Coordinates of C-alpha atoms and ligand atoms in Angstrom, one line a residue:
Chain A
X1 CA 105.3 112.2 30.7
X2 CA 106.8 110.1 33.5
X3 CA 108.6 111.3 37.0
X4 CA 111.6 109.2 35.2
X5 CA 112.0 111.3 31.8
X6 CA 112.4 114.4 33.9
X7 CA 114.8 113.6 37.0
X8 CA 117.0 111.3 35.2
X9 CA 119.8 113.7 36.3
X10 CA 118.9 112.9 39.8
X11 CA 117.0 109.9 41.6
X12 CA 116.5 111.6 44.6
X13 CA 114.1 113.6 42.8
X14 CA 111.5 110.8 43.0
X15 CA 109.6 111.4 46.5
X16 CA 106.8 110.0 47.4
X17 CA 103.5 111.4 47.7
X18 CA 103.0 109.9 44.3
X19 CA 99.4 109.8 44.2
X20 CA 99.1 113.1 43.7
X21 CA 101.6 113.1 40.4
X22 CA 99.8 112.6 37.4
X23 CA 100.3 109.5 34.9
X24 CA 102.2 108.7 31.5
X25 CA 99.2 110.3 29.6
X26 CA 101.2 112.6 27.0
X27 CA 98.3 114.0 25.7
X28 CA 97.3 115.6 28.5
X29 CA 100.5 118.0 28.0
X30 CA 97.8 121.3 27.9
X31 CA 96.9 121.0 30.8
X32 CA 100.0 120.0 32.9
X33 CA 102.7 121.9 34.5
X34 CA 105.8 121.0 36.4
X35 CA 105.6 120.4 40.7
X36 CA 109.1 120.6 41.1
X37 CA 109.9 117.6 38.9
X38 CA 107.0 116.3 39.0
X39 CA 103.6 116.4 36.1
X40 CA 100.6 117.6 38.1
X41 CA 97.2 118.7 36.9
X42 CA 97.3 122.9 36.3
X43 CA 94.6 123.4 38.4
X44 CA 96.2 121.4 41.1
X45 CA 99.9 123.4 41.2
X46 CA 98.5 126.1 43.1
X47 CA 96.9 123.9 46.0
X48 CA 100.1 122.1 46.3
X49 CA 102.1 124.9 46.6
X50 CA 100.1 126.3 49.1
X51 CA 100.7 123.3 50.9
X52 CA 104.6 124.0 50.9
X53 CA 104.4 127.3 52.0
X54 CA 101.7 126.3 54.7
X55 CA 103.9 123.9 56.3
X56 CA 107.1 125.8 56.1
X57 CA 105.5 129.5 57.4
X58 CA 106.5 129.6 60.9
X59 CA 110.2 128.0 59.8
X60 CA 110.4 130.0 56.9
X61 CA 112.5 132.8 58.3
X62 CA 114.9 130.4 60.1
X63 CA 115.3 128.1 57.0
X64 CA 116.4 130.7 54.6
X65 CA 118.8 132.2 56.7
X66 CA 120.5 128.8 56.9
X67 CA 120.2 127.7 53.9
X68 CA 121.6 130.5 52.5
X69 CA 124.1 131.1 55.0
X70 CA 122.6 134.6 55.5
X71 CA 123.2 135.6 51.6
X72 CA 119.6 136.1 50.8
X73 CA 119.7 138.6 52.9
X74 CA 122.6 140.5 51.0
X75 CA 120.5 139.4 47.1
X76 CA 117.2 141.3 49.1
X77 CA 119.6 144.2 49.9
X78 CA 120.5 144.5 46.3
X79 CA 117.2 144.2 45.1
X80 CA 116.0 147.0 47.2
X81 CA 119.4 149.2 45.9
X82 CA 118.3 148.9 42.3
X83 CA 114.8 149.6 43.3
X84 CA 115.3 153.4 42.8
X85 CA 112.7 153.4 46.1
X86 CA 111.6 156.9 47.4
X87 CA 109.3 159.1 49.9
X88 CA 105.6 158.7 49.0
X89 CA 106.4 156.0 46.3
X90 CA 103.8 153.0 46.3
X91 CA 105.1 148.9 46.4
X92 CA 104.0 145.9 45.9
X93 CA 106.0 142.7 47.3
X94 CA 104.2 140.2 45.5
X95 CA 104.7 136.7 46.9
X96 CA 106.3 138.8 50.1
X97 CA 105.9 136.1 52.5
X98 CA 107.5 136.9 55.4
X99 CA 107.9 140.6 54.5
X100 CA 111.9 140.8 54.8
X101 CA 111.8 143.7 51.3
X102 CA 108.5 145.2 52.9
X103 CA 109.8 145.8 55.9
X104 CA 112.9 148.2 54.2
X105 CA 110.2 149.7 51.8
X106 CA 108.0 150.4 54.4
X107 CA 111.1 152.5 55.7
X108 CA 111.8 154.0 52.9
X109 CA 108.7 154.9 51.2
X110 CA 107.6 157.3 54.0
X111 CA 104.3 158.3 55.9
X112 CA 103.0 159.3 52.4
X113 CA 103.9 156.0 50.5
X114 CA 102.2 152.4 50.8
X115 CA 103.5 149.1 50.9
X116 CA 101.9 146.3 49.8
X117 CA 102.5 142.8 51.2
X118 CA 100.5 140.6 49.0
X119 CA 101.2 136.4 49.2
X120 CA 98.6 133.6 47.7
X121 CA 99.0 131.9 51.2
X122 CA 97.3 132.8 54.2
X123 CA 99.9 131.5 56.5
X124 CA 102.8 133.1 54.9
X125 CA 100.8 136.4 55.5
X126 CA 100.1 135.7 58.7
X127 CA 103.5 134.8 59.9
X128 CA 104.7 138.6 57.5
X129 CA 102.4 140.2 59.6
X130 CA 103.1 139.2 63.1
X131 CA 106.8 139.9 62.1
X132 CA 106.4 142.9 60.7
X133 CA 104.1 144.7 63.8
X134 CA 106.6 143.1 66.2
X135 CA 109.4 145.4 64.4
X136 CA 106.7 148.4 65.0
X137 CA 105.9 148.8 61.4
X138 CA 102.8 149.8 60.9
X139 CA 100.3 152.6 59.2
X140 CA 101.9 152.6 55.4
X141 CA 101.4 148.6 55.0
X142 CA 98.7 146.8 54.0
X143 CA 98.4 143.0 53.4
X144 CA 96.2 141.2 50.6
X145 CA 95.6 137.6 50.0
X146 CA 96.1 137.6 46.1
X147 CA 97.2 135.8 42.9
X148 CA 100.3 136.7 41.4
X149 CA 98.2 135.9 37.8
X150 CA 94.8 137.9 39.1
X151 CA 96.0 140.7 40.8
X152 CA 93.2 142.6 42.5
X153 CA 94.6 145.9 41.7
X154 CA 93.6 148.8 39.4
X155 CA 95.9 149.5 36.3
X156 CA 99.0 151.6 36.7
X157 CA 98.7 151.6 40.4
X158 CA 102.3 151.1 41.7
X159 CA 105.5 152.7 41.3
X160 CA 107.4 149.3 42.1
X161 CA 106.9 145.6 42.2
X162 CA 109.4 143.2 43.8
X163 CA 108.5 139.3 43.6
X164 CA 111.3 137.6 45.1
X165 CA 111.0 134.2 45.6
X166 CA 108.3 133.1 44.4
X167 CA 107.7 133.5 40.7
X168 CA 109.1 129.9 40.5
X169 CA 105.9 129.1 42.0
X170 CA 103.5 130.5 40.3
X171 CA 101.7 128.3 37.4
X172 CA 101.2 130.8 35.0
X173 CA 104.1 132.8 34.9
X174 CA 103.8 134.9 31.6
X175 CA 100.0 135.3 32.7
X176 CA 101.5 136.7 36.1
X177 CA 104.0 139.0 34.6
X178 CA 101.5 140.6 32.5
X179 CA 99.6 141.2 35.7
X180 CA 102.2 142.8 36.9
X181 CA 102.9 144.7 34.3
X182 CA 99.1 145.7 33.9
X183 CA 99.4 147.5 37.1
X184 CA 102.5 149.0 37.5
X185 CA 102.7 152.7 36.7
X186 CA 104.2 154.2 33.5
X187 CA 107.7 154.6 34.6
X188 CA 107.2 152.0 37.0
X189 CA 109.9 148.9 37.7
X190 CA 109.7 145.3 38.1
X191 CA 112.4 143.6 40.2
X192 CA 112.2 139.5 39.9
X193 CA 115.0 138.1 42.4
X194 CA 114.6 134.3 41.8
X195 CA 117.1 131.1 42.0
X196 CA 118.4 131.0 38.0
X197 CA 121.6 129.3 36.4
X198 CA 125.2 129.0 37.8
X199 CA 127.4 130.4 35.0
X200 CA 129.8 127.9 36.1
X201 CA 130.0 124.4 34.9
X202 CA 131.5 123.7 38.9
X203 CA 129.7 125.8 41.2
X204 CA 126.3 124.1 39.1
X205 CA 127.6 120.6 40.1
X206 CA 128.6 121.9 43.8
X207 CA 124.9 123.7 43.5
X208 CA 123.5 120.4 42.5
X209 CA 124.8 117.9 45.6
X210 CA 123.8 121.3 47.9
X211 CA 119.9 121.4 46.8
X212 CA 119.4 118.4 46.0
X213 CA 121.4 116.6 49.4
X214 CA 121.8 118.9 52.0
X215 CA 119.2 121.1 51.5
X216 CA 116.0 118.2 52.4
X217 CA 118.0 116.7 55.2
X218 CA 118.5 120.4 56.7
X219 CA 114.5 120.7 55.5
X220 CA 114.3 117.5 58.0
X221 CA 116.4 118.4 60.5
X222 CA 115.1 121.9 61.5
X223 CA 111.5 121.7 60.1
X224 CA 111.0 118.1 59.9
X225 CA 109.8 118.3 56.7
X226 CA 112.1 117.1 54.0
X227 CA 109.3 117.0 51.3
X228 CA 109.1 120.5 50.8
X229 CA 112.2 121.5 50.7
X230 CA 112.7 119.0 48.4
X231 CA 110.3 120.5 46.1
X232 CA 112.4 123.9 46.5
X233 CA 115.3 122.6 45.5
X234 CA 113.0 121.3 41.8
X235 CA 111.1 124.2 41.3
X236 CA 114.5 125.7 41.3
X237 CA 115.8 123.7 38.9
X238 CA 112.6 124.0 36.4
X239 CA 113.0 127.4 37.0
X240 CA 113.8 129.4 33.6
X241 CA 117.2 130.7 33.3
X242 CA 118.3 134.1 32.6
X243 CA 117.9 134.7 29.1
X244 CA 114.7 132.6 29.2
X245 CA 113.1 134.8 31.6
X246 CA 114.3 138.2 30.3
X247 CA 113.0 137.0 27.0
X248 CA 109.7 136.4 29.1
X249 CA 109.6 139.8 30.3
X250 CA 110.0 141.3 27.2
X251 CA 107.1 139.3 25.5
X252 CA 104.6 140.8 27.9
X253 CA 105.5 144.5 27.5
X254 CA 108.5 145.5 29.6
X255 CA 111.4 147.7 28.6
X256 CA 114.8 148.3 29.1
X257 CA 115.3 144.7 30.4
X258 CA 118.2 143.2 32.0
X259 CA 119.7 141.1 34.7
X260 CA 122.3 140.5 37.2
X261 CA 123.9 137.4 38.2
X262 CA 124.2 137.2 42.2
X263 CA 126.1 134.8 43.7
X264 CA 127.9 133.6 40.7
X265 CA 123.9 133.5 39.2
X266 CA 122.8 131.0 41.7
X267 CA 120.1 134.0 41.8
X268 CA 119.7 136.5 39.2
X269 CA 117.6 140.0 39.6
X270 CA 115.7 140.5 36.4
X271 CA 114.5 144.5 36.2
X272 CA 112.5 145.7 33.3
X273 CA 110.4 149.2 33.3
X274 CA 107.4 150.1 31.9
X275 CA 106.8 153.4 30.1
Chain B
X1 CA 129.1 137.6 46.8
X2 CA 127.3 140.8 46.7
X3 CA 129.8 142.6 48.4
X4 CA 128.6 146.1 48.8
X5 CA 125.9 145.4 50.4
X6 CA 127.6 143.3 52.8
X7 CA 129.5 146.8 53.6
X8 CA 126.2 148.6 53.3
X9 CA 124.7 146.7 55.8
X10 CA 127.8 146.6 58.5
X11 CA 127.4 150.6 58.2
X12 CA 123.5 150.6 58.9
X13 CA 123.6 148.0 61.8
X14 CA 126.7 150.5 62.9
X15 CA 125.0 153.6 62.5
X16 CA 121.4 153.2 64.0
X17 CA 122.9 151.1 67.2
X18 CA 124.9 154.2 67.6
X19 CA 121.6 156.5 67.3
X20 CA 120.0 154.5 69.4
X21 CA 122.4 155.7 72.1
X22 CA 122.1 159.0 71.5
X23 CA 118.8 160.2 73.3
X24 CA 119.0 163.8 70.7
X25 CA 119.0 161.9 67.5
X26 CA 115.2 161.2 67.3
X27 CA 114.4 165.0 67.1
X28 CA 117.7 165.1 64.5
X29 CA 116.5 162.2 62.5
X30 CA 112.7 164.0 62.2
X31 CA 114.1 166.6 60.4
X32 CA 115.7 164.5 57.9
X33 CA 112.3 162.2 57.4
X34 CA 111.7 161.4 53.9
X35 CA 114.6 162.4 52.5
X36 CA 117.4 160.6 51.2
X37 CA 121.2 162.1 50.8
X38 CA 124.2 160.1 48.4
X39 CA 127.2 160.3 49.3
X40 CA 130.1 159.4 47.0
X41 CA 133.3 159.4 48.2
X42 CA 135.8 159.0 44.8
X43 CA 138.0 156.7 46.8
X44 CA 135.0 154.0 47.2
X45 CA 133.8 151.5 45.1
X46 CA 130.3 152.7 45.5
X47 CA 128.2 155.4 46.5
X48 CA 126.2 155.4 49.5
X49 CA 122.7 156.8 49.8
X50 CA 121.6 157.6 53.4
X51 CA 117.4 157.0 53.4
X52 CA 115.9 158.9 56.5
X53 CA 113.0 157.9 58.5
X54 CA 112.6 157.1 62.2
X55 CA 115.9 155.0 61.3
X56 CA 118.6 154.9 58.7
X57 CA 119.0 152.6 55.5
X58 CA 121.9 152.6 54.1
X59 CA 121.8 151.9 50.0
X60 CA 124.3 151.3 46.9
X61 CA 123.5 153.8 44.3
X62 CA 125.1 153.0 41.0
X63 CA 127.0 155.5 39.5
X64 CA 125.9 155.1 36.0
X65 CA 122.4 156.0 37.0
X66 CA 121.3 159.6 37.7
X67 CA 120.3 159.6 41.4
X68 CA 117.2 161.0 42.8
X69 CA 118.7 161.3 46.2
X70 CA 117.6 165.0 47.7
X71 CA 121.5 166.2 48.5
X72 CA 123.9 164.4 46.5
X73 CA 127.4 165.0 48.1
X74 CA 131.0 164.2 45.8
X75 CA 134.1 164.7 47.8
X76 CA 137.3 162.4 48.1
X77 CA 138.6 161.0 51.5
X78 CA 141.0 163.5 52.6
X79 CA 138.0 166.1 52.2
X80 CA 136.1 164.2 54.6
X81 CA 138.2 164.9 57.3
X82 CA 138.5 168.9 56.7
X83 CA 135.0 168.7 56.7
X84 CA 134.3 168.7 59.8
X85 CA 136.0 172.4 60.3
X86 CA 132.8 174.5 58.7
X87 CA 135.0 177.5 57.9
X88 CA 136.8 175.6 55.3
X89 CA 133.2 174.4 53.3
X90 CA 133.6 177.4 51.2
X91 CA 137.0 177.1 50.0
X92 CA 136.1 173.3 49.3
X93 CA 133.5 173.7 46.8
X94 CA 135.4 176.5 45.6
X95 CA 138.1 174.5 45.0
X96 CA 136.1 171.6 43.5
X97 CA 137.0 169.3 46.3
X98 CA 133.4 169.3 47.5
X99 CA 130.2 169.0 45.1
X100 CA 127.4 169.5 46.9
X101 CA 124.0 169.2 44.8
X102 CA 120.3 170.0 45.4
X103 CA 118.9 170.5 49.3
X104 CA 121.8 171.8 51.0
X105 CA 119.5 171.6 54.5
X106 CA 119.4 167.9 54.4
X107 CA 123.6 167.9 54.2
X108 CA 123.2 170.5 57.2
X109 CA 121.0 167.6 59.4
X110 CA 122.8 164.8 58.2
X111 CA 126.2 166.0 59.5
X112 CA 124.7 167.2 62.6
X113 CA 123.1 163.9 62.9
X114 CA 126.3 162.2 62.8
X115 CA 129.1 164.8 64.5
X116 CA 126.8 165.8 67.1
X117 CA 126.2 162.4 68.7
X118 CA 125.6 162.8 72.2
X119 CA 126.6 159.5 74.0
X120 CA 126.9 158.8 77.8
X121 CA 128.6 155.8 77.2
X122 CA 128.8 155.8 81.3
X123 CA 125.0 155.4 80.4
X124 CA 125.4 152.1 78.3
X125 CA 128.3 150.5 80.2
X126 CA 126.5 150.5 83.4
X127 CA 123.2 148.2 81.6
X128 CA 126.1 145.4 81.3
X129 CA 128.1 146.2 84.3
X130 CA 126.4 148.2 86.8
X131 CA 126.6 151.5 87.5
X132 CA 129.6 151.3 90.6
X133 CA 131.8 149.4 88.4
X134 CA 130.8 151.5 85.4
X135 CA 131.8 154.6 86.7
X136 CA 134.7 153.6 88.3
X137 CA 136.0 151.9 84.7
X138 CA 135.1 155.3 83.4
X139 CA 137.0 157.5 85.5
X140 CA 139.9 154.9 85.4
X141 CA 139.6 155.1 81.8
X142 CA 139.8 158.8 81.3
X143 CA 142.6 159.3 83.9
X144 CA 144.9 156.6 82.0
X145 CA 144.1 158.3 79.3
X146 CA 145.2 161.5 80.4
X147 CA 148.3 159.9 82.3
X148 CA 148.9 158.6 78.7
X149 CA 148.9 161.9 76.6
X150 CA 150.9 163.6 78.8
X151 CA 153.4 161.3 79.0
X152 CA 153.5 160.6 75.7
X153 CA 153.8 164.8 75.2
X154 CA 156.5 164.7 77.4
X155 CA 158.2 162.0 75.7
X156 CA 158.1 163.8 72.3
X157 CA 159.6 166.9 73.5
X158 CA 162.8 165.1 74.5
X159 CA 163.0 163.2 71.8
X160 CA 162.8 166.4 69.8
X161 CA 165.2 168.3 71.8
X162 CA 167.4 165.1 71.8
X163 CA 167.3 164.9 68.3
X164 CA 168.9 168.5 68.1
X165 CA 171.6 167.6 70.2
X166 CA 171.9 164.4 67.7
X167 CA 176.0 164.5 67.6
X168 CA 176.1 165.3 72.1
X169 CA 176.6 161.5 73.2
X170 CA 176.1 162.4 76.9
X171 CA 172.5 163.8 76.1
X172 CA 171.7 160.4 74.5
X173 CA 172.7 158.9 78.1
X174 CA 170.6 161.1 79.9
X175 CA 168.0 160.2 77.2
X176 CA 168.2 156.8 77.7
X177 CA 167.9 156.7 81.4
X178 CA 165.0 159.5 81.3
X179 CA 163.5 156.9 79.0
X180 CA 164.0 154.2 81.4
X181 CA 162.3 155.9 84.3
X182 CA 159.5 156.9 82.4
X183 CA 158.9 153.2 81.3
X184 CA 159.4 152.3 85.2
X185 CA 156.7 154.6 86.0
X186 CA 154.3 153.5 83.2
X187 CA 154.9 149.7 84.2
X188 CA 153.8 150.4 87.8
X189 CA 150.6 152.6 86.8
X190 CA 149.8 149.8 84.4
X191 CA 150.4 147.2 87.0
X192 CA 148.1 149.7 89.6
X193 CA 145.3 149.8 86.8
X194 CA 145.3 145.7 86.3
X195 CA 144.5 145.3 90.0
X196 CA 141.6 147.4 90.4
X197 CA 140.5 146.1 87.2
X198 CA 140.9 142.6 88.9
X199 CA 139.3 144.3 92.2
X200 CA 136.3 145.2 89.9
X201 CA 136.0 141.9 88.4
X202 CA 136.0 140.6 91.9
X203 CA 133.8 143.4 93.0
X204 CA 131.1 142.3 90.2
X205 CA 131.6 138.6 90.6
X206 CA 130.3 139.1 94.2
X207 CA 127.0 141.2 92.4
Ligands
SAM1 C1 109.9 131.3 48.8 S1 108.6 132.4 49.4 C2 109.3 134.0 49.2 C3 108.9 134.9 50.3 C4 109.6 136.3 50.3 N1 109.4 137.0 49.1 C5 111.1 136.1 50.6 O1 111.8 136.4 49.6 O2 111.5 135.7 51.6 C6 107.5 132.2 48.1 C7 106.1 132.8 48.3 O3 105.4 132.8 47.1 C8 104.0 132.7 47.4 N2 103.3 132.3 46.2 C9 103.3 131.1 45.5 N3 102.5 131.2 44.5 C10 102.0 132.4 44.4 C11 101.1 133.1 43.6 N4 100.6 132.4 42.5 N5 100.7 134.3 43.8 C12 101.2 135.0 44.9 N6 102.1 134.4 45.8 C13 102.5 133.1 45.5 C14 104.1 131.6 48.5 O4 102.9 131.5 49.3 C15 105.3 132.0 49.3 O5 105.0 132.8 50.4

């Protein structure tokens, strides 16, 4: 499969770095999964995405709230309203990053809950961290280092997982969701906030010279790093869309499935339970 | 746009900056730790939940899902405003203006919380202005005020008792030049009140 086959929509999505992009053998399908638009080796997805995240960390805070124009902020609020969150309940913010939901749950779960901040990347951790003591939340968080595919948890250990973000990035995603699923509680929620598909022939098309345009030269511009964000603005695109997703989630065990479209379903929160 | 939670968060930011002035709310909010209170006012698009720790988060409940708030609390806007005179609770929820579910303490805190907030906004001015110009302001502020009210009091009485005396054509003379004093007088406090605040500016340029 061929860089050209996949971004004939877009040129732009050619970058270089090509070395790493594997070559036209079609039979090596198995074991290949998307890099943004590019064909990479499964086993190498997870290094290179760590290598996004590493180099964005200590922007990352900055560069959502302008490429967002402050919204994400509002799609986290939401995902935290239909959380159904209480005293003494137990979370996991799976590819948290930079902590912005476990911060709130942290709040909201009480002396006698737990939050859980748990991101594949160090940095990212690091940076969540830093932020979150700085804001004088401490004593119900802990932070692990963990694979949203492995998770290092016991079975039917949490009352809520959020992965916002970041199940785009994650190779395996069905393997991941079944994680998840493995150790939420009975009665437990999953909340997946993630970039999805426009309903909107227009806003897609306005969408489209936004990520694709804008969003690396602001990448450059503030972080000086235009490849990364480049690769945002494809793993959003490869990203499944609603109905695709939902059908995911259902495959894997949850119940009571559904979705809402944010922002004209630029992002969509997927919530299924498990009982 | 998600906008409820564009409103949710306006009233959050709003509500702990205004706790953080208030050096009584941390002992208020303690007793309100862990718990969570909706509040669903019929004239508003959503219900609010009120989530209680050493801060407030405000949430969207959705009113097709049973809450699990501790106090739920349904009441329509012109309630709201008797509220705040305890006597009239009983008749309310009597009445079936006010449904007030589950832990009735947490409603008790929470509206203590909220009408009992003890500002010194002397206190707060001063950090930005110093505390000279600060009180001054102050004191200006509350004798205008006063000045204000009782003028204004004044004001309504003759218009009420000119309004009985509708068809007398010499009262509405008298009530127009009374009128036109009073305005005289209000144009030269006002004019007093803008140089001293020019004074102050001066005064705090020199700081
Ligand atoms: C775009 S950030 C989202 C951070 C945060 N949840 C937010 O919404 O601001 C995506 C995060 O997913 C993490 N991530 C990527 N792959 C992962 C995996 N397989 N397991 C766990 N975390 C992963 C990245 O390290 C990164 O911190």
């Amino acid at each position: 499969m061929s860089n050209s086959q996949v971004s004939d929509s877009n040129d732009t999505a050619v970058t270089e770095g090509a070395e790493v992009v594997a070559g036209d053998k079609q039979s090596d399908a198995e074991a290949q999964t998307h890099f943004g638009f590019k064909q990479v080796e499964k086993n190498q997805k997870a290094s290179m995405v760590a290598e996004v995240f590493h180099s964005v960390a200590a922007k990352y805070d900055v560069m959502n709230d302008l490429m967002s124009m402050g919204i994400h902020r509002l799609w986290k609020r939401f995902t935290i309203d239909c959380s159904g969150a209480r005293a003494g309940h137990k979370v996991l913010d799976l590819a948290g990053g930079t902590g912005d939901l476990a911060a709130k749950f942290s709040k909201i779960v009480g002396e006698n809950g737990q939050v859980i901040l748990a991101d594949i990347n160090n940095a990212m951790l690091n940076v969540g961290r830093d932020k979150l003591r700085n804001l004088g939340i401490v004593g119900n968080i802990d932070y692990v280092q963990a694979n949203a595919e492995m998770l290092p948890f016991p079975d039917n250990t949490f009352d809520i997982i959020t992965i916002a973000f970041g199940l785009r990035n994650v190779t395996d995603k069905d393997k991941a969701l079944a994680s998840m699923y493995r150790v939420l509680k009975p009665g437990g929620r999953l909340l997946v906030l993630e970039f999805s598909k426009p309903e909107n022939e227009l806003l897609s098309k306005a969408y489209d010279v936004y990520s694709f345009h804008l969003l690396p030269k602001m990448g450059q511009l503030v972080a000086n790093d235009s490849e990364s964000y480049q690769y945002l603005a494809e793993s959003i695109r490869m990203h499944p869309d609603q109905e695709t997703l939902k059908g995911m989630m259902d495959a894997v065990g949850f119940e009571q499935t559904s979705y809402y479209n944010l922002t004209g379903g630029i992002v969509a929160l997927h919530r299924g339970f498990k009982f | 746009m998600p906008a409820a939670q564009l409103v949710s968060a306006a009233l959050e930011v709003t509500l702990n900056k205004l706790l953080d002035m208030d050096p009584t709310s941390e002992h208020k909010l303690a007793k309100l730790s862990g718990k969570q209170m909706l509040v669903d006012i019929t004239e508003s698009p959503w219900p609010f939940v009120f989530s209680f720790s050493d801060r407030v988060d405000v949430l969207i409940a959705n009113r097709d899902e049973e809450s699990q708030a501790d106090c739920q609390m349904k009441l329509s806007i012109n309630t709201l405003g008797v509220l705040k005179d305890s006597s009239q609770i009983t008749r309310l929820i009597q009445n079936n203006d006010l449904v007030l579910d589950g832990d009735i303490h947490v409603a008790q805190a929470f509206s203590q919380l909220i009408t009992e907030m003890d500002i010194d906004w002397e206190e707060h001015l001063s950090q930005v202005t110093g505390d000279v110009a600060a009180h001054t302001l102050m004191q200006t502020g509350k004798s205008v005020i006063a000045r204000m009210n009782h003028r204004i009091s004044t004001l309504t009485t003759v218009l009420a008792e000119g309004a009985i005396e509708e068809k007398q054509i010499a009262a509405h003379k008298i009530l127009v030049v009374d009128y036109c004093d009073k305005i005289n007088v209000l144009r030269s406090d006002t004019a007093r009140l803008e140089a001293r605040i020019q004074r102050l500016e001066r005064q705090l340029g020199q700081d």
